[in-house]
Amino acid sequence: MGRLEGKVAYITGGARGMGAELARTFAAEGADIVISDICENIDTVRYDLGTKDELEAVAEEVRSLGRRCVAEVADVRSQKQLDAVTAKALQDFGKIDIVCANAGIHGVAKFTTMTEQQWDDLLGVNLTGIWKTAKSTAPSMIERQSGCFIITASVSAREPLPEYAHYTTAKHGVIGLARSLGVELGPDNVRVNTILPGPIDTYLNDNPVNRDWAAGFKGATTEDMHAAIRNWHNLRGRGALPAKAVANAALYLASDEAEHVHGAELVVDAGHLLLPGFNHSPVQPEGYPRRPNEGYNPYAD
Ligand code: NAD
């Protein structure tokens, strides 16, 4: 018997990356799945977002595991679209046991030159989108006196980075929001926990603009990105971590094994937050020729 047998899990940002991995992992453990995604680009985001084809492919993977899947296009900035997904999920599956508020975008800009639109889009998706997702799904959990939220924050909820004011503010806010939801929902037996990932191996990191930003030079490869990220980690030899690392942590929080875990802030970062700053001598794979960081910043172009 799977660890989530008979449960229904709803995951935002499910077309790819961590959202898709959550869907696969939860389905393999017996859950029926609802996934939603914006499936179009946002002008202020410098890399492509998930697509309808990717969302459908994840739904097919879930179905091939023998589980049911509802896959809907919805922007977490729209309460109306989110409410429509919740209504469809409740109509098709009768309940929602687990909500993973995962959808998010990334960007880098000095706060002095950041546009209002960049700020509004990032806060709108990464922070307000979580409030709207919870607002839409919590009432049915309160009614059933059962449920659980797993909210994706980041190590950016604990520390600042330069040119990261909107992302850092949003992720710090996610912790405050999750704690607020937690105190309100605990008496209704609805658990709220957050996950704080370090750099994860998804397209959010492994895209041309972000590879250059991570490595600090133009034309950086995927391996250059991993090499740069090894400077972040304390555990031996880790580049960007697999999405499965986060999905496994979420699986525990979603399962009955965590029935008394409420208000946890689970860090999945290969020890990054243990480090006082920068790991100057990360373990690189044998013979990897590390090109020095040249201070190149694609966001300044
Ligand atoms: P990703 O870009 O691979 O996937 C994110 C998905 O969210 C995409 O499919 C995208 O289309 C969707 N999305 C974006 N805006 C949306 C919106 N307005 N409405 C609905 N869907 C939307 O990124 P990922 O790495 O899987 O990121 C997932 C979450 O993890 C995000 O909240 C991100 O901030 C957080 N996070 C990522 C990392 C990392 O290093 N990748 C680290 C810490 C936290």
PDB file of C-alpha atoms in Angstrom, residues 20 29 121 179 183 203 205 236 267:
ATOM      1  CA  ALA A  20       5.954  17.660 -11.985  1.00  0.00           C
ATOM      2  CA  GLU A  29       2.457   6.445  -3.669  1.00  0.00           C
ATOM      3  CA  ASP A 121       4.788  39.938 -11.143  1.00  0.00           C
ATOM      4  CA  ARG A 179       2.750  30.629   9.825  1.00  0.00           C
ATOM      5  CA  VAL A 183      -2.332  29.175  13.355  1.00  0.00           C
ATOM      6  CA  TYR A 203      14.720  24.796 -15.842  1.00  0.00           C
ATOM      7  CA  ASN A 205      18.194  27.293 -12.931  1.00  0.00           C
ATOM      8  CA  ARG A 236      30.322  16.845  -0.575  1.00  0.00           C
ATOM      9  CA  VAL A 267      15.308  22.985   4.692  1.00  0.00           C
TER      10      VAL A 267
END
